[in-house]
CSV table of C-alpha atoms in Angstrom, one decimal:
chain,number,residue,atom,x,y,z
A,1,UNK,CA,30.6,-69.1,192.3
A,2,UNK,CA,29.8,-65.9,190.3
A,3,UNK,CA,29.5,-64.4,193.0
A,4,UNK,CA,32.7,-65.3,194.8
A,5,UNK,CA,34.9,-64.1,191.4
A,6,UNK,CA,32.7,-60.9,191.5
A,7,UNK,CA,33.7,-60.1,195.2
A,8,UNK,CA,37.1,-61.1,193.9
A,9,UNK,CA,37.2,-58.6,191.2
A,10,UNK,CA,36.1,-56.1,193.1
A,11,UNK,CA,38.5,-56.6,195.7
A,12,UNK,CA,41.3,-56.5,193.2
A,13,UNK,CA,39.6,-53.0,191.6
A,14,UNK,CA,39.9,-51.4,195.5
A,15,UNK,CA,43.8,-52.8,196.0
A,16,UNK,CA,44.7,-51.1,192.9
A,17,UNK,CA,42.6,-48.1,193.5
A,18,UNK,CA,44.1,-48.4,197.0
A,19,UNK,CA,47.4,-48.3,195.5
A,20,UNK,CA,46.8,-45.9,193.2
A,21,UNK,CA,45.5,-43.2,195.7
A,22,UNK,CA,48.7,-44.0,198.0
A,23,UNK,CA,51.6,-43.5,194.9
A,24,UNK,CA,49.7,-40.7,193.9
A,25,UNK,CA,49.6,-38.9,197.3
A,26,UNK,CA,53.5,-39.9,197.4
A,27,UNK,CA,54.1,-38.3,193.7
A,28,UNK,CA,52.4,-35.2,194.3
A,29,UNK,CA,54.6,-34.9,197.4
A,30,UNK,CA,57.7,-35.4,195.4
A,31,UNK,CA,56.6,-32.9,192.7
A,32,UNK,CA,55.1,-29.8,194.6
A,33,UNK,CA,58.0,-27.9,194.7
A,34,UNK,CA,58.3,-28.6,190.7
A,35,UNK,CA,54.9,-27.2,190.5
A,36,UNK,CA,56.0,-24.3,192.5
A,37,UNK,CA,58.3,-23.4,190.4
A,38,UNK,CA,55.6,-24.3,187.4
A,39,UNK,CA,53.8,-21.9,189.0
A,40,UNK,CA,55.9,-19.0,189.4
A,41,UNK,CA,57.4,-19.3,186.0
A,42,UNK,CA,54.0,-19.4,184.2
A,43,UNK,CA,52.2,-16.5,186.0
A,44,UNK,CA,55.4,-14.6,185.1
A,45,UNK,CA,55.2,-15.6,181.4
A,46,UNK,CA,51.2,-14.7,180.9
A,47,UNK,CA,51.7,-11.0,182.5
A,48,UNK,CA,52.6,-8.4,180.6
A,49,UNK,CA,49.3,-8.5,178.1
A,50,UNK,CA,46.6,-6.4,178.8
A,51,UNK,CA,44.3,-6.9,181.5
A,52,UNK,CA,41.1,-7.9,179.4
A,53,UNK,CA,43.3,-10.6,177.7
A,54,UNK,CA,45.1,-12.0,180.8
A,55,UNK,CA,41.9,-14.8,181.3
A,56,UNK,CA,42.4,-15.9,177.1
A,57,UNK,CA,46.0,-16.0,177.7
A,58,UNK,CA,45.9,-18.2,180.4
A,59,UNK,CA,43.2,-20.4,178.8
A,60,UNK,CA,45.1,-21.0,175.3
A,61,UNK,CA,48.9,-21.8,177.7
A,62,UNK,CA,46.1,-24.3,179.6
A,63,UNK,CA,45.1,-25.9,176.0
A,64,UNK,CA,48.6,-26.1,175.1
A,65,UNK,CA,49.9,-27.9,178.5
A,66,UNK,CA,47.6,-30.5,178.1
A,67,UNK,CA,48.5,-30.7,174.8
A,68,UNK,CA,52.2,-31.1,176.3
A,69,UNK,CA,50.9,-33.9,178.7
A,70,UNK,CA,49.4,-36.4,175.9
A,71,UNK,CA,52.4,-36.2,174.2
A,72,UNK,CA,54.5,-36.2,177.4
A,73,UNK,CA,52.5,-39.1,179.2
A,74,UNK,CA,52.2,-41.9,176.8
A,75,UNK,CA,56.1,-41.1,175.5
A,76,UNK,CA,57.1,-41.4,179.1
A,77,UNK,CA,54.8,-44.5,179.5
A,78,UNK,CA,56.8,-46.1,176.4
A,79,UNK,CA,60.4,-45.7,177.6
A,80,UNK,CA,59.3,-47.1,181.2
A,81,UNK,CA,57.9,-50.3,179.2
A,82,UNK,CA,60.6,-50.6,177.3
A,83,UNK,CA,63.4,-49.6,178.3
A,84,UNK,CA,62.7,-48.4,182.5
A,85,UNK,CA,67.0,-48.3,182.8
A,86,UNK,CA,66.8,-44.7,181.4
A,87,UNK,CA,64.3,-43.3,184.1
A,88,UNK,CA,67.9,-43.2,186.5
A,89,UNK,CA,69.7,-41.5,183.8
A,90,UNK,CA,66.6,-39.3,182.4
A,91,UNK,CA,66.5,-38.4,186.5
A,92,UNK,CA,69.6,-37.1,186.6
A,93,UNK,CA,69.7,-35.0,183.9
A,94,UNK,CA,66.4,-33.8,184.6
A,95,UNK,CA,67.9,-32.5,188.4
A,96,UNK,CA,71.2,-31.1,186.4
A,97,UNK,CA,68.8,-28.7,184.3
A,98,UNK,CA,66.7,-28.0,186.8
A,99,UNK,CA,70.0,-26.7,189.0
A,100,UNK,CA,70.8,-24.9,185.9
A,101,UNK,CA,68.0,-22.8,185.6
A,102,UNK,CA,67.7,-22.1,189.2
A,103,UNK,CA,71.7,-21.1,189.1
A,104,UNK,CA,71.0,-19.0,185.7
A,105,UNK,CA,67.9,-17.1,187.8
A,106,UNK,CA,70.2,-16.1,189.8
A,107,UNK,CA,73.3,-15.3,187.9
A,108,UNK,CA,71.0,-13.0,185.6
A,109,UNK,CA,69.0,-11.4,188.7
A,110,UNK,CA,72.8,-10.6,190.2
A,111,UNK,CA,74.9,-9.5,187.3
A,112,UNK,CA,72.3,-8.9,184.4
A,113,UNK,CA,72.7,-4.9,183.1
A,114,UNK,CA,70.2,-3.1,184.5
A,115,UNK,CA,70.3,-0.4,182.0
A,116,UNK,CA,68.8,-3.5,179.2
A,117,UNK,CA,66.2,-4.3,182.3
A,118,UNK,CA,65.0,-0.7,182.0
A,119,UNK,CA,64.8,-0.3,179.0
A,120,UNK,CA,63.1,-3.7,177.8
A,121,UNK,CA,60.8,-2.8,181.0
A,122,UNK,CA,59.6,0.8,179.1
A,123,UNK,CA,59.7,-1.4,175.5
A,124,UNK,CA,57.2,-3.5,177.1
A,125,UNK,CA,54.8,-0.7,178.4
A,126,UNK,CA,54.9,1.4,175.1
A,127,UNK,CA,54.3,-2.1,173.4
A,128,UNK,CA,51.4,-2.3,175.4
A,129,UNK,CA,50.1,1.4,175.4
A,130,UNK,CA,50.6,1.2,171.3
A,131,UNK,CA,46.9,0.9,169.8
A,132,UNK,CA,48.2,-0.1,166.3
A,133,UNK,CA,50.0,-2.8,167.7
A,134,UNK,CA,49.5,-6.3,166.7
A,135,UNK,CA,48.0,-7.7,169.6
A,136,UNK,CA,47.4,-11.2,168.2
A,137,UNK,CA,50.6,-11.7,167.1
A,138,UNK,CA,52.3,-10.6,170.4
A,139,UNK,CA,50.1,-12.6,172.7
A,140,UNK,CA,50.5,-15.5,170.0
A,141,UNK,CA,54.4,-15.0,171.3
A,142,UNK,CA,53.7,-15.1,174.6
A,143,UNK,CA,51.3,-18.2,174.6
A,144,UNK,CA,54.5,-20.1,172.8
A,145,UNK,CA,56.8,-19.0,175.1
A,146,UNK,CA,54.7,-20.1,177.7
A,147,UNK,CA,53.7,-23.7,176.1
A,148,UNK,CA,57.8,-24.6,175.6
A,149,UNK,CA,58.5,-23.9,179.3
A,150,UNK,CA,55.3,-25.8,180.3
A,151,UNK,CA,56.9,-28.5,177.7
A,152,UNK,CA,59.9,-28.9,179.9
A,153,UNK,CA,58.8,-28.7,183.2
A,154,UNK,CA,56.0,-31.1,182.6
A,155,UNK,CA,58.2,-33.2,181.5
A,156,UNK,CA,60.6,-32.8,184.8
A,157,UNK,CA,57.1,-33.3,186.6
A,158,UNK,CA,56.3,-37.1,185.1
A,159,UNK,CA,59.9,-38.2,185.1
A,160,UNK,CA,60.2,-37.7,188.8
A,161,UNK,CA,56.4,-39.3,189.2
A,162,UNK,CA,58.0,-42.3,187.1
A,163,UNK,CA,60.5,-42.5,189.6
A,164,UNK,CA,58.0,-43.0,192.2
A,165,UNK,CA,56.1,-45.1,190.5
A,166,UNK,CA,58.9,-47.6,189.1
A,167,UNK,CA,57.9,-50.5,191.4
A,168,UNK,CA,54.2,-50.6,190.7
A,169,UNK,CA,52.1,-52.3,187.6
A,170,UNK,CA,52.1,-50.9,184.1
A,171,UNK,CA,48.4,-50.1,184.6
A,172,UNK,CA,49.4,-48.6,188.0
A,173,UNK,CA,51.8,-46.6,186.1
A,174,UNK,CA,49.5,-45.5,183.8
A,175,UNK,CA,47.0,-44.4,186.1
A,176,UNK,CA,49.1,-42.2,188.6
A,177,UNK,CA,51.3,-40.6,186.0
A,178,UNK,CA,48.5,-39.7,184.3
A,179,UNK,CA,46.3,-38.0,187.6
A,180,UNK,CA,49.6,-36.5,188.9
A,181,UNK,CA,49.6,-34.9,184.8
A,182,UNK,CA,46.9,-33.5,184.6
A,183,UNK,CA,45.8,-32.7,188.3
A,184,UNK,CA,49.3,-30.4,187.7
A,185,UNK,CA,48.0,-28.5,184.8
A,186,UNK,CA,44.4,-27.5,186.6
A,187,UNK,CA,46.2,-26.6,189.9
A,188,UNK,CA,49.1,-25.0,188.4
A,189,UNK,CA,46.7,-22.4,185.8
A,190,UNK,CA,43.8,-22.1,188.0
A,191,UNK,CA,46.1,-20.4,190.2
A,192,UNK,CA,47.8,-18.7,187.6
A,193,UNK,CA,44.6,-17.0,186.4
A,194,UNK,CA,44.0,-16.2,190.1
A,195,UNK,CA,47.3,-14.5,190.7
A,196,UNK,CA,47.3,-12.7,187.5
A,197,UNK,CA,43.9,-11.0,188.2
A,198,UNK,CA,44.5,-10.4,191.4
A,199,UNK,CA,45.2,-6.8,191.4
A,200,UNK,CA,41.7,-6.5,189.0
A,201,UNK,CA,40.1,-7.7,192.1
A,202,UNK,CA,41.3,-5.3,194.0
A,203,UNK,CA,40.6,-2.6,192.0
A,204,UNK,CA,36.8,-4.1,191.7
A,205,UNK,CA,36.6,-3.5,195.1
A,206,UNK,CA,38.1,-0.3,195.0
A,207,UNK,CA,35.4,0.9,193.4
A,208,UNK,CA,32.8,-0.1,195.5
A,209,UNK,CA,31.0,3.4,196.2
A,210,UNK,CA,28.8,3.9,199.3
A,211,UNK,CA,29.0,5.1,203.0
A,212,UNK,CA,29.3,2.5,205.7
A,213,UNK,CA,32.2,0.4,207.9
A,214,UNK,CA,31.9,-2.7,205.4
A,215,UNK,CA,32.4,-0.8,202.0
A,216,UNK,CA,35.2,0.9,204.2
A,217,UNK,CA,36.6,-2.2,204.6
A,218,UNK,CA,35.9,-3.9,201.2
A,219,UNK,CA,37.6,-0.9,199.8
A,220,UNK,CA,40.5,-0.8,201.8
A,221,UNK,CA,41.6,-5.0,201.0
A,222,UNK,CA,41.1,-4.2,197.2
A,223,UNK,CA,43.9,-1.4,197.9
A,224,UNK,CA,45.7,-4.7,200.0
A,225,UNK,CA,45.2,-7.0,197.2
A,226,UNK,CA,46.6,-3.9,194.6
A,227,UNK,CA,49.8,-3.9,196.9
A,228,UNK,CA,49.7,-7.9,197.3
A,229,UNK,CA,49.7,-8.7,193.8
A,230,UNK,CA,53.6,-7.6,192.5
A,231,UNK,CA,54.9,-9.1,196.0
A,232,UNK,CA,53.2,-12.4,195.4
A,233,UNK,CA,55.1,-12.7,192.1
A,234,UNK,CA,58.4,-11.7,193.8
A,235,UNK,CA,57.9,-14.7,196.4
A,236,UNK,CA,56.9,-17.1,194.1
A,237,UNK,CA,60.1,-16.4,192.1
A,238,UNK,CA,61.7,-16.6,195.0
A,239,UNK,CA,60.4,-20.1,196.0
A,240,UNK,CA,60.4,-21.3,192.5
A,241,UNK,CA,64.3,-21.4,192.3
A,242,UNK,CA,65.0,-22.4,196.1
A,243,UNK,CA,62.4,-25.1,194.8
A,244,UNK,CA,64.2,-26.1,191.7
A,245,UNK,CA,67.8,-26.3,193.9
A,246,UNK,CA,65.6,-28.6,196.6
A,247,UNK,CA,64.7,-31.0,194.0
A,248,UNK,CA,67.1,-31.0,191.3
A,249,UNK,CA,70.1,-31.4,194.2
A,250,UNK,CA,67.8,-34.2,195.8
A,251,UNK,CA,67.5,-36.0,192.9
A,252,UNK,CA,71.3,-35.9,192.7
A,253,UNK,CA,71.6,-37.0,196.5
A,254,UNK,CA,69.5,-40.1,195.6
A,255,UNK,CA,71.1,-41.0,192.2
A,256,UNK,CA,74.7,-41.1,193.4
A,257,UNK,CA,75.4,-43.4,196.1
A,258,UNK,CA,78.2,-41.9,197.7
A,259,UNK,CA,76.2,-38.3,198.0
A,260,UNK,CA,73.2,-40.2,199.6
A,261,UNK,CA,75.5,-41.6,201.8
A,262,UNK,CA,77.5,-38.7,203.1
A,263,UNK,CA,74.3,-36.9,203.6
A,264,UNK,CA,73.3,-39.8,205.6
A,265,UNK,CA,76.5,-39.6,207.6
A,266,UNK,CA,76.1,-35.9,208.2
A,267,UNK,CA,72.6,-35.9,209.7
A,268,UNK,CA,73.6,-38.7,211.9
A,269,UNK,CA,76.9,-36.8,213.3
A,270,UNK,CA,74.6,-33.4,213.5
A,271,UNK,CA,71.5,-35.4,215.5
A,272,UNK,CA,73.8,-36.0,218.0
A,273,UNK,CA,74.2,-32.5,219.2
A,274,UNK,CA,72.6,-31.9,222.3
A,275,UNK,CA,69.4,-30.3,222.2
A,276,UNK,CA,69.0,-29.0,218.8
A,277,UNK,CA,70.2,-32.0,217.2
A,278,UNK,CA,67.4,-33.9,215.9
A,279,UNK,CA,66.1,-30.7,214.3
A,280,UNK,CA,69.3,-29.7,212.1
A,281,UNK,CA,69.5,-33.3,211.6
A,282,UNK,CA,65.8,-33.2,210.0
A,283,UNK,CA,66.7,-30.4,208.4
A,284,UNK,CA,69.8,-32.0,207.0
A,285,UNK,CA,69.0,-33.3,203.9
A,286,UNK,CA,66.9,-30.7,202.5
A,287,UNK,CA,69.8,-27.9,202.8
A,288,UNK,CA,72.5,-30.4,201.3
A,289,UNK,CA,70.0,-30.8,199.1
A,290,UNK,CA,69.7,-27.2,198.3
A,291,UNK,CA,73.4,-26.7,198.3
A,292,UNK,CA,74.4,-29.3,196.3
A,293,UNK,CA,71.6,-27.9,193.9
A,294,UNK,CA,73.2,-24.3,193.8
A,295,UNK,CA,77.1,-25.8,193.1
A,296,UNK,CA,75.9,-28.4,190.3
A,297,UNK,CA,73.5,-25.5,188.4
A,298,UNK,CA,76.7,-23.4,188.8
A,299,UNK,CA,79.0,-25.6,187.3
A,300,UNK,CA,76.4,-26.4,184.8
A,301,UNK,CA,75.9,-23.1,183.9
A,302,UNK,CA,79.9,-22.6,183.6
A,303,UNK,CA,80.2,-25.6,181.4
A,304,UNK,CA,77.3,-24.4,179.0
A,305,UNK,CA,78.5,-20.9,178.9
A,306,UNK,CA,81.9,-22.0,177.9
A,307,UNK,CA,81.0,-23.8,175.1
A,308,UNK,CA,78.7,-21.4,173.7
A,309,UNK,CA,82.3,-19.1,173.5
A,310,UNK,CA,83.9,-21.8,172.0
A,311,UNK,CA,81.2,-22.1,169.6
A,312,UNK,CA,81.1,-18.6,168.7
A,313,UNK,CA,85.2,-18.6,168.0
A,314,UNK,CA,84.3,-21.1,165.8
A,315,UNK,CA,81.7,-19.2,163.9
């Protein structure tokens, strides 16, 4: 009879796991392109300190996001108990800024003064070349910088997990919001560190002194990986906002019936062209998606830009 409840147990433990493993494969899909955009974001925010301290950087913004996720994952765990009606709501609003900050990218990359880029660009070197600066307390800035936009889109990556995870067990819950957590932060800053030493490893093979076809070629990838580097952190700033529009505008698809439904309706009209219809009708949903996400972050951005005039008349 022990026996039988033991084999019982254990058959229970592997459902769950079983479960687990499948909502968490599921979640990661949902949240990759928030991580992305994670990505992008925080390998921009750790450059700019010298090359010795890029490795600390990253390691003190890594302390901090996990930091961010204990506070993050049992809050989130809370208002699912309690009260799992806001996770719609706390979706939405979570897609709306994430359109907004793709749509602010974009409206700063397009009609931001150049003249202010240059000249914070030269600041920033001269900063840097400036012996008697204070180091600490400029890559103390940094690091916070860095932590408060970890802060938000970690908290964009366990509402949409939440979402995924809504039909499942409160220990279920538990379990894949918390992998999905802090599987993020290891993936998302080991890669950072990578990226942002990149261009060291080239120049460590650079160096590489000798005769021979091998050093030859050792010396000319650490000149490829030099040239790599600053066009690996243009595409990932690239792919970080088309990200954010593809998730923030398919979270609005699915919250709002009528949007998921014209979607729907479009794809079906658009798989029946001949040939190439079952392709554009694949493709559908992710560029309504993405379009949707550019129009909402736009009229985001309009609405937070006027009231910020408003507010200054007032003042």
């Amino acid at each position: 009879m022990a026996g039988g409840s033991l084999l019982l147990l254990l058959d229970d433990i592997a459902a769950v796991l079983d479960d687990v493993a499948l909502m968490t494969k599921m979640a990661a899909k949902k949240t990759v392109a928030v991580m992305g955009d994670d990505l992008a974001v925080n390998a921009e925010k750790v450059t700019g300190v010298r090359a010795d301290r890029e490795l600390p950087v990253v390691w003190a913004v890594t302390k901090g996001s996990l930091r961010n996720k204990c506070i993050l994952v049992p809050a989130a765990l809370i208002i699912s108990f309690i009260a799992p009606w806001l996770i719609g709501p706390a979706l939405i609003l979570g897609g709306l800024f994430l359109c907004y900050e793709g749509f602010e990218k974009i409206a700063h990359t397009a009609f931001g003064d150049s003249t202010k880029k240059a000249a914070h660009h030269q600041k920033l070197v001269e900063r840097l070349a400036d012996s008697s600066l204070d180091l600490v307390q400029y890559e103390q800035t940094k690091i916070k910088g860095a932590i408060r936009t970890d802060f938000i889109l970690s908290a964009e990556i366990i509402v949409l997990t939440l979402g995924v995870v809504s039909g499942m067990t409160f220990l279920g819950q538990v379990l894949v919001v918390s992998i999905i957590a802090f599987a993020m932060t290891i993936s998302v800053y080991g890669l950072v560190a990578g990226i942002v030493k990149l261009d060291d490893a080239g120049l460590y093979l650079m160096e590489k002194k000798g005769p021979g076809a091998w050093l030859k070629f050792v010396r000319w990838m650490g000149w490829r990986f030099i040239i790599f580097a600053p066009w690996l952190m243009k595409f990932l700033a690239v792919v970080g906002t088309v990200a954010m529009f593809m998730v923030g505008g398919g979270i609005l698809v699915h919250g709002f019936h009528e949007l998921q439904e014209g979607v729907q309706s479009l794809a079906t009209y658009i798989g029946q062209i001949e040939t190439v219809g079952p392709l554009l009708a694949f493709l559908t949903p992710t560029l309504c998606s993405i379009l949707i996400g550019i129009v909402a972050g736009g009229l985001v951005l309009a609405g937070v830009t006027l009231w910020r005039r408003l507010r200054r008349r007032e003042d």
